[in-house]
Coordinates of C-alpha atoms in Angstrom, one line a residue:
M285 CA 36.4 -35.8 -63.6
S286 CA 33.4 -38.3 -62.4
L287 CA 34.7 -41.7 -59.6
H288 CA 32.5 -44.7 -61.4
L289 CA 32.0 -47.5 -59.5
D290 CA 30.6 -51.0 -60.9
F291 CA 31.8 -53.9 -58.8
E292 CA 32.1 -57.6 -57.0
L293 CA 34.0 -57.8 -53.9
R294 CA 33.8 -61.0 -51.9
R295 CA 36.1 -61.0 -48.3
G296 CA 35.3 -63.6 -46.4
A297 CA 31.3 -64.1 -45.5
L298 CA 31.1 -60.2 -47.4
D299 CA 29.5 -60.6 -50.8
L300 CA 30.2 -56.7 -52.1
R301 CA 28.4 -55.7 -55.3
I302 CA 28.5 -51.7 -55.8
A303 CA 27.2 -49.6 -58.5
L304 CA 27.7 -45.8 -57.7
E305 CA 29.0 -42.8 -59.6
V306 CA 30.2 -39.7 -58.0
S307 CA 30.7 -36.2 -59.5
A308 CA 33.8 -34.0 -59.3
G309 CA 33.2 -31.3 -56.7
R310 CA 30.0 -33.3 -55.4
S311 CA 30.0 -35.3 -51.9
L312 CA 28.9 -38.7 -51.4
A313 CA 27.9 -39.9 -47.9
L314 CA 27.8 -43.8 -47.5
V315 CA 26.1 -45.3 -44.8
G316 CA 24.7 -48.6 -43.1
P317 CA 24.8 -51.0 -40.6
N318 CA 28.5 -52.6 -39.0
G319 CA 29.5 -55.3 -41.7
A320 CA 27.6 -53.8 -44.6
G321 CA 30.4 -53.2 -46.7
K322 CA 31.3 -49.4 -46.3
S323 CA 35.0 -49.4 -45.3
T324 CA 35.6 -52.5 -47.4
C325 CA 34.4 -50.5 -50.7
L326 CA 36.9 -47.6 -49.6
H327 CA 39.5 -50.2 -49.6
A328 CA 38.9 -51.1 -52.5
V329 CA 39.0 -47.8 -54.4
A330 CA 42.0 -46.9 -52.8
G331 CA 43.6 -49.3 -54.0
L332 CA 44.3 -51.8 -50.6
L333 CA 41.8 -54.3 -52.1
R334 CA 41.5 -55.8 -55.6
I335 CA 37.8 -56.3 -56.6
D336 CA 37.0 -59.8 -58.2
A337 CA 35.0 -58.4 -61.4
G338 CA 33.9 -55.0 -62.5
R339 CA 35.8 -52.0 -63.2
I340 CA 36.7 -48.9 -60.4
A341 CA 37.3 -45.6 -62.8
L342 CA 38.1 -42.1 -62.4
G343 CA 36.8 -40.5 -65.5
A344 CA 38.2 -42.4 -69.0
E345 CA 41.2 -44.1 -66.1
T346 CA 40.4 -47.6 -65.5
L347 CA 42.4 -48.1 -61.4
D348 CA 40.8 -51.3 -61.1
G349 CA 39.6 -53.6 -64.1
G350 CA 39.2 -56.9 -62.4
P351 CA 41.2 -60.0 -62.4
R352 CA 42.1 -59.6 -65.9
G353 CA 42.4 -55.9 -66.6
S354 CA 44.6 -53.3 -65.7
F355 CA 45.4 -52.5 -62.0
A356 CA 46.5 -48.7 -60.6
L357 CA 48.8 -48.8 -57.5
P358 CA 47.7 -47.2 -54.2
E359 CA 50.2 -44.3 -54.9
Q360 CA 49.8 -43.9 -58.8
R361 CA 46.1 -43.5 -57.8
G362 CA 45.7 -39.4 -56.5
I363 CA 43.7 -40.8 -53.7
G364 CA 43.4 -38.9 -50.3
F365 CA 42.4 -41.9 -47.6
V366 CA 41.6 -40.7 -44.2
P367 CA 41.0 -43.8 -42.0
Q368 CA 38.6 -44.1 -38.8
S369 CA 41.6 -43.7 -36.9
A370 CA 43.8 -40.8 -37.7
L371 CA 47.0 -43.2 -37.8
L372 CA 49.6 -40.2 -37.6
F373 CA 53.6 -41.4 -36.7
P374 CA 53.9 -40.8 -33.3
H375 CA 57.8 -40.1 -34.0
L376 CA 56.8 -37.4 -36.2
D377 CA 56.3 -33.9 -35.3
V378 CA 52.8 -32.2 -37.0
L379 CA 54.2 -30.6 -39.8
H380 CA 55.7 -34.2 -40.6
N381 CA 53.3 -36.8 -40.3
V382 CA 51.5 -34.1 -42.9
A383 CA 54.4 -34.1 -45.0
Y384 CA 54.8 -37.7 -45.3
G385 CA 51.4 -37.3 -47.7
A386 CA 53.4 -35.7 -50.3
R387 CA 56.6 -37.6 -49.8
A388 CA 54.9 -41.0 -50.6
R389 CA 53.7 -39.3 -53.9
G390 CA 57.1 -38.0 -54.3
H391 CA 57.9 -34.5 -54.2
S392 CA 61.2 -33.5 -52.6
R393 CA 61.2 -32.7 -48.6
A394 CA 61.2 -28.8 -49.3
E395 CA 58.4 -29.5 -51.4
A396 CA 56.2 -31.5 -49.3
R397 CA 57.0 -29.6 -46.1
G398 CA 55.5 -26.7 -48.3
A399 CA 53.1 -28.5 -48.9
A400 CA 52.4 -29.5 -45.2
R401 CA 52.5 -25.9 -44.1
E402 CA 49.5 -25.2 -46.7
A403 CA 47.1 -28.0 -45.9
L404 CA 47.7 -27.3 -42.3
Q405 CA 46.9 -23.8 -42.7
R406 CA 43.9 -24.8 -45.0
V407 CA 42.4 -27.0 -42.0
G408 CA 43.5 -24.2 -39.7
L409 CA 46.2 -25.8 -37.7
A410 CA 49.3 -24.3 -38.9
S411 CA 49.9 -23.3 -34.9
L412 CA 50.1 -26.8 -34.1
A413 CA 53.0 -27.5 -36.7
A414 CA 55.8 -28.5 -34.1
R415 CA 53.2 -30.7 -31.7
R416 CA 53.4 -35.0 -31.7
P417 CA 50.2 -37.2 -32.0
R418 CA 49.9 -37.4 -28.4
Q419 CA 49.5 -33.7 -28.1
L420 CA 46.4 -33.8 -30.0
S421 CA 42.9 -33.6 -29.3
G422 CA 40.9 -36.4 -31.0
G423 CA 39.4 -33.2 -33.8
E424 CA 42.5 -32.2 -33.9
A425 CA 44.5 -35.2 -35.2
Q426 CA 41.5 -35.9 -37.3
R427 CA 42.0 -32.6 -39.0
V428 CA 45.8 -33.4 -39.3
A429 CA 44.9 -36.8 -41.5
L430 CA 42.4 -34.4 -43.5
A431 CA 45.6 -31.9 -43.8
R432 CA 47.8 -35.0 -44.8
A433 CA 45.6 -36.6 -47.5
L434 CA 45.2 -33.0 -49.0
A435 CA 49.1 -32.1 -49.3
S436 CA 49.6 -34.6 -51.7
A437 CA 47.0 -32.6 -54.0
P438 CA 44.6 -36.1 -54.3
R439 CA 41.9 -36.5 -57.4
V440 CA 39.6 -38.2 -55.1
L441 CA 39.1 -38.1 -51.5
L442 CA 38.2 -40.8 -49.0
L443 CA 37.0 -40.2 -45.4
D444 CA 35.9 -43.5 -43.5
E445 CA 34.3 -42.7 -40.2
P446 CA 36.0 -38.8 -39.8
L447 CA 34.0 -38.6 -36.6
S448 CA 34.2 -41.5 -35.3
A449 CA 37.0 -40.3 -32.7
V450 CA 35.5 -36.9 -31.8
D451 CA 33.8 -36.2 -28.1
A452 CA 30.7 -34.9 -28.4
S453 CA 31.8 -31.3 -27.7
A454 CA 34.0 -31.5 -30.4
R455 CA 31.6 -32.5 -32.9
V456 CA 29.2 -29.9 -34.2
A457 CA 32.5 -27.4 -34.4
L458 CA 34.4 -30.3 -36.5
R459 CA 31.7 -31.2 -38.8
Q460 CA 31.5 -28.2 -39.9
D461 CA 34.8 -27.6 -40.6
L462 CA 34.5 -30.7 -42.2
A463 CA 31.7 -30.0 -44.7
R464 CA 33.5 -26.6 -45.4
H465 CA 36.8 -28.4 -46.5
L466 CA 34.8 -30.9 -48.8
A467 CA 33.2 -27.8 -50.6
S468 CA 36.5 -26.7 -51.5
F469 CA 37.7 -29.8 -52.7
E470 CA 37.4 -30.1 -56.2
G471 CA 37.2 -33.7 -57.1
P472 CA 34.7 -36.4 -56.0
R473 CA 34.9 -37.4 -52.4
I474 CA 33.3 -40.0 -50.1
V475 CA 32.6 -40.3 -46.7
V476 CA 31.6 -43.1 -44.7
T477 CA 29.4 -42.6 -42.0
H478 CA 27.1 -44.7 -40.0
D479 CA 25.8 -41.1 -38.5
A480 CA 22.5 -39.5 -40.1
V481 CA 23.6 -35.8 -39.2
D482 CA 27.1 -36.5 -40.5
A483 CA 25.5 -37.6 -43.7
F484 CA 23.2 -34.8 -44.4
V485 CA 26.1 -32.3 -43.6
L486 CA 28.7 -34.0 -45.2
G487 CA 27.1 -35.5 -48.1
E488 CA 25.2 -33.7 -50.9
R489 CA 23.9 -37.3 -52.0
I490 CA 23.7 -40.6 -49.5
A491 CA 23.9 -44.2 -50.8
V492 CA 22.4 -46.3 -47.9
L493 CA 24.4 -50.0 -48.0
E494 CA 23.1 -53.1 -46.5
D495 CA 24.3 -56.9 -46.9
G496 CA 26.8 -55.5 -49.6
R497 CA 24.2 -53.9 -51.2
V498 CA 23.0 -50.2 -52.0
V499 CA 19.3 -50.7 -51.0
Q500 CA 18.6 -46.6 -51.8
Q501 CA 20.8 -43.5 -52.7
G502 CA 19.3 -39.7 -53.2
S503 CA 19.6 -36.5 -51.3
A504 CA 18.9 -36.2 -47.8
A505 CA 14.9 -34.9 -48.2
E506 CA 14.3 -38.3 -50.6
I507 CA 15.7 -40.2 -48.4
V508 CA 13.7 -39.2 -45.5
A509 CA 10.9 -38.7 -46.9
A510 CA 11.2 -42.8 -48.1
P511 CA 13.3 -44.8 -46.6
R512 CA 13.1 -48.3 -47.8
S513 CA 14.0 -50.4 -44.7
R514 CA 13.6 -50.4 -41.3
Y515 CA 17.9 -49.8 -41.3
V516 CA 16.7 -46.4 -43.1
A517 CA 13.7 -45.7 -41.0
D518 CA 16.1 -45.8 -38.2
L519 CA 18.8 -43.8 -39.2
V520 CA 16.6 -40.7 -40.2
G521 CA 14.4 -41.4 -36.8
Q522 CA 11.2 -42.9 -39.0
N523 CA 9.0 -45.4 -38.0
F524 CA 8.7 -48.4 -40.7
L525 CA 6.1 -50.8 -40.9
Q526 CA 5.7 -53.9 -43.6
G527 CA 2.5 -54.9 -45.0
T528 CA -0.4 -55.6 -47.4
V529 CA -2.4 -52.2 -48.8
E530 CA -6.0 -53.4 -49.4
D531 CA -9.1 -50.9 -49.7
S532 CA -7.0 -48.2 -48.2
V533 CA -6.3 -50.6 -44.8
L534 CA -2.7 -51.7 -44.2
T535 CA -2.5 -55.3 -42.4
L536 CA 0.5 -56.1 -41.1
A537 CA 2.3 -59.4 -40.4
S538 CA 0.9 -59.4 -36.7
G539 CA -2.9 -59.0 -37.8
A540 CA -3.0 -55.2 -36.7
Q541 CA -4.9 -53.3 -39.2
L542 CA -4.4 -49.7 -40.3
R543 CA -6.1 -47.1 -41.5
V544 CA -4.0 -45.3 -44.7
A545 CA -5.1 -42.3 -47.1
S546 CA -3.7 -44.2 -50.3
A547 CA -4.5 -45.7 -53.5
V548 CA -1.5 -48.4 -53.2
Q549 CA -2.6 -52.0 -53.4
G550 CA -0.6 -55.4 -52.4
R551 CA 2.7 -55.2 -50.4
A552 CA 3.9 -52.2 -48.8
V553 CA 6.0 -50.0 -46.6
A554 CA 4.7 -47.5 -44.5
T555 CA 6.7 -44.8 -43.1
I556 CA 5.6 -42.6 -39.7
S557 CA 6.8 -39.4 -38.1
P558 CA 7.4 -40.3 -34.6
R559 CA 5.6 -36.6 -34.0
A560 CA 2.5 -37.8 -35.3
L561 CA 1.7 -40.2 -33.0
S562 CA -0.9 -38.4 -30.0
L563 CA -1.0 -40.3 -27.1
F564 CA -3.6 -40.6 -24.7
P565 CA -4.8 -41.9 -20.9
R566 CA -7.7 -43.2 -22.2
R567 CA -9.5 -44.3 -25.5
P568 CA -9.6 -40.9 -27.3
E569 CA -12.7 -39.4 -29.3
G570 CA -12.3 -37.6 -32.3
S571 CA -11.0 -37.5 -36.2
P572 CA -8.2 -40.2 -36.0
R573 CA -8.8 -42.7 -38.0
N574 CA -6.2 -44.8 -35.9
V575 CA -6.5 -45.9 -32.4
W576 CA -5.7 -48.4 -30.1
E577 CA -3.9 -49.2 -27.1
A578 CA -0.3 -50.0 -26.5
P579 CA 2.4 -51.4 -23.6
L580 CA 4.9 -48.9 -23.4
E581 CA 8.2 -50.2 -23.6
A582 CA 10.5 -48.0 -22.7
L583 CA 11.4 -44.4 -22.4
E584 CA 14.9 -42.5 -24.7
H585 CA 16.1 -39.2 -24.2
A586 CA 16.5 -37.5 -27.9
P587 CA 17.6 -34.5 -29.0
S588 CA 13.9 -33.1 -29.8
G589 CA 12.4 -34.7 -27.0
I590 CA 11.2 -38.1 -25.4
R591 CA 10.7 -41.2 -27.4
V592 CA 8.6 -43.3 -26.3
R593 CA 8.9 -47.1 -27.8
L594 CA 5.3 -48.8 -27.8
G595 CA 5.1 -52.6 -28.5
G596 CA 2.4 -54.9 -29.1
A597 CA 0.9 -55.7 -32.3
I598 CA 2.0 -52.7 -33.7
P599 CA 5.4 -52.1 -33.0
I600 CA 6.2 -47.7 -33.1
V601 CA 8.0 -44.8 -31.4
A602 CA 6.4 -41.8 -30.7
E603 CA 8.4 -38.7 -29.9
I604 CA 7.0 -36.1 -27.2
T605 CA 7.8 -32.9 -24.9
P606 CA 9.3 -33.6 -21.0
A607 CA 6.2 -31.8 -20.2
S608 CA 3.6 -34.5 -21.9
V609 CA 5.9 -37.3 -20.5
A610 CA 4.9 -35.9 -16.9
E611 CA 1.1 -34.7 -18.1
L612 CA 0.8 -38.7 -18.6
H613 CA 2.1 -39.9 -16.0
L614 CA 4.5 -42.0 -18.4
E615 CA 5.8 -45.4 -17.0
V616 CA 7.5 -48.5 -18.7
G617 CA 5.3 -51.4 -18.7
S618 CA 2.1 -49.2 -18.0
R619 CA -0.3 -49.0 -21.3
I620 CA -1.4 -45.9 -23.4
W621 CA -3.5 -44.6 -25.7
V622 CA -2.5 -44.5 -29.6
A623 CA -4.6 -42.2 -32.2
L624 CA -3.2 -41.4 -35.6
K625 CA -4.3 -40.4 -38.6
A626 CA -4.5 -41.8 -41.7
T627 CA -3.1 -39.2 -43.5
E628 CA -0.1 -38.9 -41.6
I629 CA 1.1 -42.8 -43.1
Q630 CA 3.2 -42.8 -46.2
V631 CA 2.9 -45.4 -48.1
A632 CA 4.9 -47.3 -51.2
P633 CA 4.9 -50.1 -52.5
L634 CA 7.0 -53.0 -52.4

């Protein structure tokens, strides 16, 4: 059964309008900046908030039909919800924490314990059944929370920032574990995250939420290839520029111009890979159609190199190797020449 979301919900300053569908056996990663409405969306699906208009449905079953429609209580929805913090009961051991999910669904004590043992085995924590939450690492606590959700045999799985409490050393392994568990779950699943790598690994499709609106959705490849906002471009590590294109010249609000190899005319967005930019101590000669001098504002370490943040009329980020930083004698506050081929600028109409 597919999970169908088409609703409006107002909460304080947030005006959330969602139109999404998640098929059975598929994962959607919901990403966006803080305050965009990601967690609020999950709370509405879980039945912790009631929508103001529209419909939330699982298959043909309406979970929330708005103020005048039907409303299924959280315990009636068959939804497994893993919150940002594991929220484990400190006075219960791991086994009974996990069994709580099944008990809340009306299972007997024996049935709940059996489901808990099976869920702990599934997430690789059967040996920790007798431990208390305070004896667990952040990654172990998150897996216990996942086991608790799975033990209730849910029809839908919701994960809210499942890796936020995990340190960097454990994050890679837990991310792979989560991806494996999600792939084995037969129902729709939504994972909220603000991390691009988490989204790409855990979501088969990605939806970007900004200011309560879905501004872009698609596969990871589609999102990376054509970011539709500055937030998305930053998320996937791309440069994002807006302006007007006329006769293959992109003019920015600052008045700066870039040659582009595109037939697009009018208002447009341009995305540029940081690796497409070349840096020189002096004005370069050769084929690049775009050459300019820029102030160096910051040097930032990244997993794949050094990101050089440049200011001026064309604010942009280049990515180069540490050896190139040393060779160019780059320092914050200095000026550097930038070269960019027109063919490296991807242009899309607004």
